[in-house]
Amino acid sequence: MRPGFTNDASVTERILATYDGLPNSERLIADYVLAHPNAIAKMSAKEIALSSGSSAASMSRFVKSLGFSGFAELSFALERDGTASTPVEDSESIFSRANLDEIIDFVLAVKMEELAATARYLKTSKLSEVVELIRNARLTIFAGVGNSISTAQNAAFKITQTGYRATACSTSDGSSLVALTLSEEDVLVLISTTGYSKRLVNVVENAHKVGASVVIITDKEDSELGRLADIVLKTSTHDRLLTRNLRFSQNPINFVIELITVLLYHSSTDAEELARIFDENMFFDKDLSKTGDSDATS
């Protein structure tokens, strides 16, 4: 079994987790399988290879890349996946039509499976250990690059609301500098779907220099950042089922962050009082009557 896969990991999950590291000949097969989830369950290895424009040798390597011993095991997994709650129609067919209702249902199904897959990984992860690290930390800093920076800042805000000190910088350079001010009592949480970022490697190295614990939330636990981290919380992002090259989803990472937030809230003696104070400040900020309902998340 390929490292990082649970025994019930779907074929789709395996493809998405390995895609970036596949050679072009195997990516052709991966693209075909992702685009035709129903058809391939009834096809032979040779038929899949020919239909994808690849070769039998590449098909054999592709099967091994997914962690299967052979095509028979892959076929069994495809048959099993066909009975699961996954999207039931090929994505190419869905997006070629102008039926918005069907597109909404398809995207919803993909997003639901994205979260369900992430939840399966979390159940076998060291999530409770991460919560304890943050509970006992003097400071937790969240760091990311690109659109993960705003996710890191949002995470720090949520954690602070539960009564624990957290922060996030607006640049990777800032994160590198702050990492050097940490101590053995502190925690660095990296947010990186791909697990590949030279800028974040520098942040991790600085955190290691001062003895801080390093956690990463990522799809790629066998990436460079995954190997550098002390604890990996694995996610499963399904962007490639919706867009070929656009990487946009933060849903799995936000799910992990919100799960940590809830766990911290229920283990904090100050969270309830802090939430009350926060509500009062929001009323003041919006000039709302204290007899009405608040909207603390807007």
mmCIF file of C-alpha atoms in Angstrom:
data_model
loop_
_atom_site.group_PDB
_atom_site.id
_atom_site.type_symbol
_atom_site.label_atom_id
_atom_site.label_comp_id
_atom_site.label_asym_id
_atom_site.label_seq_id
_atom_site.Cartn_x
_atom_site.Cartn_y
_atom_site.Cartn_z
ATOM 1 C CA MET A 1 0.000 0.000 0.000
ATOM 2 C CA ARG A 2 1.385 3.381 -0.957
ATOM 3 C CA PRO A 3 2.274 5.498 2.109
ATOM 4 C CA GLY A 4 -0.496 7.901 3.077
ATOM 5 C CA PHE A 5 -3.366 5.855 1.623
ATOM 6 C CA THR A 6 -5.945 4.312 3.900
ATOM 7 C CA ASN A 7 -7.142 0.849 2.892
ATOM 8 C CA ASP A 8 -10.437 2.291 1.648
ATOM 9 C CA ALA A 9 -8.905 5.196 -0.288
ATOM 10 C CA SER A 10 -10.729 5.507 -3.595
ATOM 11 C CA VAL A 11 -9.043 5.356 -6.977
ATOM 12 C CA THR A 12 -9.838 9.049 -7.412
ATOM 13 C CA GLU A 13 -8.137 9.920 -4.108
ATOM 14 C CA ARG A 14 -5.044 7.959 -5.116
ATOM 15 C CA ILE A 15 -4.825 9.667 -8.501
ATOM 16 C CA LEU A 16 -5.237 13.145 -7.024
ATOM 17 C CA ALA A 17 -2.624 12.431 -4.359
ATOM 18 C CA THR A 18 -0.011 11.190 -6.851
ATOM 19 C CA TYR A 19 -0.858 13.267 -9.936
ATOM 20 C CA ASP A 20 1.835 15.954 -9.630
ATOM 21 C CA GLY A 21 4.564 13.323 -9.386
ATOM 22 C CA LEU A 22 3.430 11.235 -12.366
ATOM 23 C CA PRO A 23 5.350 11.286 -15.681
ATOM 24 C CA ASN A 24 3.441 12.651 -18.687
ATOM 25 C CA SER A 25 2.639 9.201 -20.065
ATOM 26 C CA GLU A 26 0.897 8.256 -16.811
ATOM 27 C CA ARG A 27 -0.811 11.642 -16.509
ATOM 28 C CA LEU A 28 -2.568 10.909 -19.811
ATOM 29 C CA ILE A 29 -4.064 7.823 -18.182
ATOM 30 C CA ALA A 30 -4.885 9.723 -14.992
ATOM 31 C CA ASP A 31 -6.682 12.443 -16.954
ATOM 32 C CA TYR A 32 -8.715 9.857 -18.846
ATOM 33 C CA VAL A 33 -9.679 7.962 -15.700
ATOM 34 C CA LEU A 34 -10.748 11.145 -13.907
ATOM 35 C CA ALA A 35 -12.789 12.314 -16.898
ATOM 36 C CA HIS A 36 -14.534 8.955 -17.491
ATOM 37 C CA PRO A 37 -15.185 7.410 -14.059
ATOM 38 C CA ASN A 38 -18.050 5.211 -15.262
ATOM 39 C CA ALA A 39 -16.600 3.904 -18.506
ATOM 40 C CA ILE A 40 -13.250 2.713 -17.156
ATOM 41 C CA ALA A 41 -14.816 0.283 -14.681
ATOM 42 C CA LYS A 42 -15.818 -1.880 -17.668
ATOM 43 C CA MET A 43 -12.577 -1.487 -19.671
ATOM 44 C CA SER A 44 -9.429 -3.620 -19.799
ATOM 45 C CA ALA A 45 -5.962 -2.258 -19.067
ATOM 46 C CA LYS A 46 -5.167 -2.268 -22.788
ATOM 47 C CA GLU A 47 -8.364 -0.408 -23.652
ATOM 48 C CA ILE A 48 -7.691 2.276 -21.061
ATOM 49 C CA ALA A 49 -4.119 2.711 -22.284
ATOM 50 C CA LEU A 50 -5.198 3.022 -25.935
ATOM 51 C CA SER A 51 -8.134 5.334 -25.189
ATOM 52 C CA SER A 52 -5.916 7.663 -23.170
ATOM 53 C CA GLY A 53 -3.227 7.824 -25.843
ATOM 54 C CA SER A 54 -0.676 6.084 -23.657
ATOM 55 C CA SER A 55 0.870 2.595 -23.678
ATOM 56 C CA ALA A 56 0.466 -0.745 -21.941
ATOM 57 C CA ALA A 57 3.811 -0.274 -20.184
ATOM 58 C CA SER A 58 2.726 3.131 -18.872
ATOM 59 C CA MET A 59 -0.568 1.605 -17.726
ATOM 60 C CA SER A 60 1.323 -1.003 -15.736
ATOM 61 C CA ARG A 61 3.477 1.671 -14.079
ATOM 62 C CA PHE A 62 0.389 3.797 -13.435
ATOM 63 C CA VAL A 63 -1.272 0.952 -11.536
ATOM 64 C CA LYS A 64 1.816 0.568 -9.341
ATOM 65 C CA SER A 65 2.000 4.353 -8.804
ATOM 66 C CA LEU A 66 -1.466 4.207 -7.259
ATOM 67 C CA GLY A 67 -0.305 1.563 -4.795
ATOM 68 C CA PHE A 68 -2.033 -1.437 -6.396
ATOM 69 C CA SER A 69 -0.308 -4.778 -6.916
ATOM 70 C CA GLY A 70 -1.845 -5.182 -10.362
ATOM 71 C CA PHE A 71 -4.726 -4.234 -12.656
ATOM 72 C CA ALA A 72 -7.016 -6.802 -11.031
ATOM 73 C CA GLU A 73 -6.739 -4.967 -7.711
ATOM 74 C CA LEU A 74 -7.362 -1.637 -9.460
ATOM 75 C CA SER A 75 -10.455 -3.107 -11.172
ATOM 76 C CA PHE A 76 -11.775 -4.313 -7.827
ATOM 77 C CA ALA A 77 -11.290 -0.833 -6.349
ATOM 78 C CA LEU A 78 -13.088 0.737 -9.335
ATOM 79 C CA GLU A 79 -16.010 -1.631 -8.861
ATOM 80 C CA ARG A 80 -16.116 -0.795 -5.139
ATOM 81 C CA ASP A 81 -15.952 2.943 -5.853
ATOM 82 C CA GLY A 82 -18.891 2.605 -8.236
ATOM 83 C CA THR A 83 -21.165 1.799 -5.294
ATOM 84 C CA ALA A 84 -19.919 4.713 -3.199
ATOM 85 C CA SER A 85 -21.399 8.201 -2.984
ATOM 86 C CA THR A 86 -19.223 9.743 -5.682
ATOM 87 C CA PRO A 87 -20.245 11.862 -8.706
ATOM 88 C CA VAL A 88 -22.174 9.595 -11.062
ATOM 89 C CA GLU A 89 -21.494 11.278 -14.391
ATOM 90 C CA ASP A 90 -18.374 12.162 -16.342
ATOM 91 C CA SER A 91 -17.223 15.725 -15.712
ATOM 92 C CA GLU A 92 -16.678 16.415 -19.427
ATOM 93 C CA SER A 93 -20.327 15.589 -20.085
ATOM 94 C CA ILE A 94 -21.578 17.727 -17.206
ATOM 95 C CA PHE A 95 -19.675 20.898 -18.104
ATOM 96 C CA SER A 96 -20.408 20.614 -21.824
ATOM 97 C CA ARG A 97 -24.063 21.244 -21.087
ATOM 98 C CA ALA A 98 -25.704 24.490 -20.058
ATOM 99 C CA ASN A 99 -27.852 22.983 -17.305
ATOM 100 C CA LEU A 100 -26.854 24.994 -14.254
ATOM 101 C CA ASP A 101 -28.809 22.802 -11.831
ATOM 102 C CA GLU A 102 -26.869 19.697 -12.900
ATOM 103 C CA ILE A 103 -23.551 21.548 -12.641
ATOM 104 C CA ILE A 104 -24.421 22.731 -9.125
ATOM 105 C CA ASP A 105 -25.303 19.182 -8.069
ATOM 106 C CA PHE A 106 -22.071 17.830 -9.569
ATOM 107 C CA VAL A 107 -19.852 20.421 -7.869
ATOM 108 C CA LEU A 108 -21.674 19.802 -4.586
ATOM 109 C CA ALA A 109 -21.032 16.056 -4.886
ATOM 110 C CA VAL A 110 -17.334 16.668 -5.535
ATOM 111 C CA LYS A 111 -17.080 19.056 -2.577
ATOM 112 C CA MET A 112 -18.873 16.639 -0.245
ATOM 113 C CA GLU A 113 -16.569 13.792 -1.215
ATOM 114 C CA GLU A 114 -13.587 16.126 -0.779
ATOM 115 C CA LEU A 115 -14.552 16.704 2.853
ATOM 116 C CA ALA A 116 -15.491 13.066 3.437
ATOM 117 C CA ALA A 117 -12.092 11.906 2.170
ATOM 118 C CA THR A 118 -10.321 14.451 4.371
ATOM 119 C CA ALA A 119 -12.324 13.257 7.387
ATOM 120 C CA ARG A 120 -11.225 9.671 6.709
ATOM 121 C CA TYR A 121 -7.579 10.734 6.764
ATOM 122 C CA LEU A 122 -8.050 12.775 9.939
ATOM 123 C CA LYS A 123 -9.476 9.807 11.813
ATOM 124 C CA THR A 124 -6.124 8.052 11.504
ATOM 125 C CA SER A 125 -3.988 11.180 11.993
ATOM 126 C CA LYS A 126 -2.443 12.813 15.065
ATOM 127 C CA LEU A 127 -5.170 15.462 15.237
ATOM 128 C CA SER A 128 -5.535 15.198 19.021
ATOM 129 C CA GLU A 129 -1.791 15.672 19.413
ATOM 130 C CA VAL A 130 -1.928 18.867 17.354
ATOM 131 C CA VAL A 131 -4.757 20.213 19.518
ATOM 132 C CA GLU A 132 -2.699 19.512 22.653
ATOM 133 C CA LEU A 133 0.352 21.219 21.149
ATOM 134 C CA ILE A 134 -1.665 24.384 20.470
ATOM 135 C CA ARG A 135 -3.322 24.237 23.906
ATOM 136 C CA ASN A 136 0.071 24.151 25.627
ATOM 137 C CA ALA A 137 1.872 26.552 23.272
ATOM 138 C CA ARG A 138 2.964 30.039 24.241
ATOM 139 C CA LEU A 139 2.240 31.059 20.641
ATOM 140 C CA THR A 140 1.051 29.336 17.455
ATOM 141 C CA ILE A 141 1.918 30.886 14.116
ATOM 142 C CA PHE A 142 0.225 29.898 10.857
ATOM 143 C CA ALA A 143 2.117 30.307 7.589
ATOM 144 C CA GLY A 144 1.335 29.867 3.903
ATOM 145 C CA VAL A 145 2.046 31.287 0.460
ATOM 146 C CA GLY A 146 -0.311 32.533 -2.259
ATOM 147 C CA ASN A 147 -3.980 32.153 -1.385
ATOM 148 C CA SER A 148 -2.975 30.098 1.647
ATOM 149 C CA ILE A 149 -1.811 33.320 3.360
ATOM 150 C CA SER A 150 -5.380 34.509 3.838
ATOM 151 C CA THR A 151 -6.329 31.029 5.047
ATOM 152 C CA ALA A 152 -3.490 31.169 7.589
ATOM 153 C CA GLN A 153 -4.657 34.568 8.827
ATOM 154 C CA ASN A 154 -8.215 33.298 9.132
ATOM 155 C CA ALA A 155 -6.943 30.289 11.103
ATOM 156 C CA ALA A 156 -5.020 32.510 13.522
ATOM 157 C CA PHE A 157 -8.128 34.653 14.064
ATOM 158 C CA LYS A 158 -10.281 31.599 14.819
ATOM 159 C CA ILE A 159 -7.751 30.128 17.258
ATOM 160 C CA THR A 160 -7.409 33.460 19.047
ATOM 161 C CA GLN A 161 -11.181 33.527 19.562
ATOM 162 C CA THR A 162 -10.914 30.307 21.588
ATOM 163 C CA GLY A 163 -8.474 31.892 24.035
ATOM 164 C CA TYR A 164 -5.126 30.746 22.663
ATOM 165 C CA ARG A 165 -2.443 33.058 21.264
ATOM 166 C CA ALA A 166 -2.024 32.755 17.508
ATOM 167 C CA THR A 167 -0.802 34.916 14.651
ATOM 168 C CA ALA A 168 -0.106 34.824 10.912
ATOM 169 C CA CYS A 169 2.078 37.114 8.807
ATOM 170 C CA SER A 170 1.033 38.586 5.478
ATOM 171 C CA THR A 171 4.261 37.475 3.754
ATOM 172 C CA SER A 172 6.508 34.426 3.816
ATOM 173 C CA ASP A 173 9.469 36.662 4.694
ATOM 174 C CA GLY A 174 7.559 37.863 7.734
ATOM 175 C CA SER A 175 6.816 34.269 8.701
ATOM 176 C CA SER A 176 10.521 33.411 8.439
ATOM 177 C CA LEU A 177 11.441 36.232 10.794
ATOM 178 C CA VAL A 178 8.704 35.417 13.305
ATOM 179 C CA ALA A 179 9.717 31.730 13.235
ATOM 180 C CA LEU A 180 13.129 32.720 14.596
ATOM 181 C CA THR A 181 11.454 34.302 17.640
ATOM 182 C CA LEU A 182 9.668 31.078 18.595
ATOM 183 C CA SER A 183 10.765 28.715 21.352
ATOM 184 C CA GLU A 184 10.378 25.056 22.268
ATOM 185 C CA GLU A 185 6.993 25.971 23.753
ATOM 186 C CA ASP A 186 5.653 27.274 20.441
ATOM 187 C CA VAL A 187 4.039 25.745 17.351
ATOM 188 C CA LEU A 188 4.346 26.502 13.627
ATOM 189 C CA VAL A 189 1.426 25.358 11.461
ATOM 190 C CA LEU A 190 2.085 25.320 7.713
ATOM 191 C CA ILE A 191 -0.772 25.485 5.234
ATOM 192 C CA SER A 192 0.135 24.087 1.814
ATOM 193 C CA THR A 193 -2.095 21.923 -0.358
ATOM 194 C CA THR A 194 0.809 20.792 -2.559
ATOM 195 C CA GLY A 195 3.445 20.619 0.184
ATOM 196 C CA TYR A 196 5.955 22.259 -2.151
ATOM 197 C CA SER A 197 7.228 25.788 -1.438
ATOM 198 C CA LYS A 198 10.846 26.895 -1.178
ATOM 199 C CA ARG A 199 9.727 29.930 0.805
ATOM 200 C CA LEU A 200 8.033 27.764 3.422
ATOM 201 C CA VAL A 201 11.079 25.494 3.672
ATOM 202 C CA ASN A 202 12.983 28.487 5.034
ATOM 203 C CA VAL A 203 10.214 29.113 7.580
ATOM 204 C CA VAL A 204 10.385 25.493 8.754
ATOM 205 C CA GLU A 205 14.162 25.523 9.018
ATOM 206 C CA ASN A 206 14.032 28.650 11.187
ATOM 207 C CA ALA A 207 11.414 27.046 13.432
ATOM 208 C CA HIS A 208 13.551 23.923 13.807
ATOM 209 C CA LYS A 209 16.536 26.056 14.797
ATOM 210 C CA VAL A 210 14.694 27.296 17.886
ATOM 211 C CA GLY A 211 13.076 23.952 18.699
ATOM 212 C CA ALA A 212 9.461 24.791 17.860
ATOM 213 C CA SER A 213 7.057 22.022 16.866
ATOM 214 C CA VAL A 214 6.078 22.013 13.179
ATOM 215 C CA VAL A 215 2.694 20.865 11.851
ATOM 216 C CA ILE A 216 1.581 20.888 8.218
ATOM 217 C CA ILE A 217 -1.912 20.661 6.731
ATOM 218 C CA THR A 218 -1.455 19.290 3.207
ATOM 219 C CA ASP A 219 -2.550 16.830 0.517
ATOM 220 C CA LYS A 220 1.040 15.680 0.046
ATOM 221 C CA GLU A 221 2.475 14.130 3.194
ATOM 222 C CA ASP A 222 5.423 12.693 1.228
ATOM 223 C CA SER A 223 6.389 16.153 -0.106
ATOM 224 C CA GLU A 224 9.482 18.035 1.079
ATOM 225 C CA LEU A 225 7.471 20.083 3.581
ATOM 226 C CA GLY A 226 5.623 16.959 4.718
ATOM 227 C CA ARG A 227 8.914 15.228 5.467
ATOM 228 C CA LEU A 228 10.221 18.275 7.347
ATOM 229 C CA ALA A 229 7.149 18.562 9.589
ATOM 230 C CA ASP A 230 6.821 16.808 12.927
ATOM 231 C CA ILE A 231 3.131 16.066 12.324
ATOM 232 C CA VAL A 232 1.164 15.905 9.059
ATOM 233 C CA LEU A 233 -2.595 16.416 8.911
ATOM 234 C CA LYS A 234 -3.503 15.033 5.498
ATOM 235 C CA THR A 235 -6.265 16.542 3.374
ATOM 236 C CA SER A 236 -7.807 15.483 0.059
ATOM 237 C CA THR A 237 -8.422 18.269 -2.457
ATOM 238 C CA HIS A 238 -10.472 17.412 -5.575
ATOM 239 C CA ASP A 239 -9.935 20.530 -7.706
ATOM 240 C CA ARG A 240 -8.770 18.445 -10.642
ATOM 241 C CA LEU A 241 -12.223 16.909 -10.985
ATOM 242 C CA LEU A 242 -13.596 20.383 -11.697
ATOM 243 C CA THR A 243 -10.745 22.284 -13.392
ATOM 244 C CA ARG A 244 -7.713 20.919 -15.214
ATOM 245 C CA ASN A 245 -5.032 23.320 -13.974
ATOM 246 C CA LEU A 246 -6.716 25.795 -11.609
ATOM 247 C CA ARG A 247 -6.011 25.123 -7.923
ATOM 248 C CA PHE A 248 -8.480 27.042 -5.806
ATOM 249 C CA SER A 249 -10.133 24.966 -3.093
ATOM 250 C CA GLN A 250 -9.398 25.685 0.560
ATOM 251 C CA ASN A 251 -12.363 23.633 1.804
ATOM 252 C CA PRO A 252 -10.379 20.651 3.155
ATOM 253 C CA ILE A 253 -7.863 22.904 4.926
ATOM 254 C CA ASN A 254 -10.614 25.079 6.383
ATOM 255 C CA PHE A 255 -12.391 21.936 7.559
ATOM 256 C CA VAL A 256 -9.265 20.893 9.484
ATOM 257 C CA ILE A 257 -8.848 24.383 10.952
ATOM 258 C CA GLU A 258 -12.475 24.602 12.014
ATOM 259 C CA LEU A 259 -12.314 21.142 13.550
ATOM 260 C CA ILE A 260 -9.268 22.212 15.570
ATOM 261 C CA THR A 261 -11.103 25.410 16.549
ATOM 262 C CA VAL A 262 -14.116 23.485 17.854
ATOM 263 C CA LEU A 263 -11.917 21.085 19.818
ATOM 264 C CA LEU A 264 -9.971 23.973 21.340
ATOM 265 C CA TYR A 265 -13.170 25.819 22.193
ATOM 266 C CA HIS A 266 -14.524 22.882 24.156
ATOM 267 C CA SER A 267 -11.236 22.415 26.011
ATOM 268 C CA SER A 268 -10.815 26.095 26.930
ATOM 269 C CA THR A 269 -12.066 27.595 30.193
ATOM 270 C CA ASP A 270 -11.965 31.073 28.659
ATOM 271 C CA ALA A 271 -13.628 30.482 25.284
ATOM 272 C CA GLU A 272 -17.186 31.166 26.428
ATOM 273 C CA GLU A 273 -16.266 34.464 28.070
ATOM 274 C CA LEU A 274 -14.138 35.505 25.096
ATOM 275 C CA ALA A 275 -17.017 34.749 22.740
ATOM 276 C CA ARG A 276 -19.293 36.956 24.867
ATOM 277 C CA ILE A 277 -16.769 39.826 24.802
ATOM 278 C CA PHE A 278 -16.314 39.391 21.048
ATOM 279 C CA ASP A 279 -20.083 39.583 20.555
ATOM 280 C CA GLU A 280 -20.245 42.765 22.580
ATOM 281 C CA ASN A 281 -17.488 44.333 20.484
ATOM 282 C CA MET A 282 -19.295 43.381 17.302
ATOM 283 C CA PHE A 283 -22.484 45.029 18.549
ATOM 284 C CA PHE A 284 -20.525 48.184 19.311
ATOM 285 C CA ASP A 285 -18.766 48.114 15.942
ATOM 286 C CA LYS A 286 -22.024 47.733 14.031
ATOM 287 C CA ASP A 287 -24.007 50.058 16.296
ATOM 288 C CA LEU A 288 -26.609 47.347 16.768
ATOM 289 C CA SER A 289 -29.052 46.959 19.596
ATOM 290 C CA LYS A 290 -27.995 44.352 22.139
ATOM 291 C CA THR A 291 -31.505 42.918 22.023
ATOM 292 C CA GLY A 292 -31.109 41.756 18.426
ATOM 293 C CA ASP A 293 -29.259 38.862 16.870
ATOM 294 C CA SER A 294 -25.568 39.266 16.076
ATOM 295 C CA ASP A 295 -23.658 38.157 13.050
ATOM 296 C CA ALA A 296 -20.159 37.677 14.407
ATOM 297 C CA THR A 297 -18.869 35.938 11.313
ATOM 298 C CA SER A 298 -19.528 38.661 8.697
#
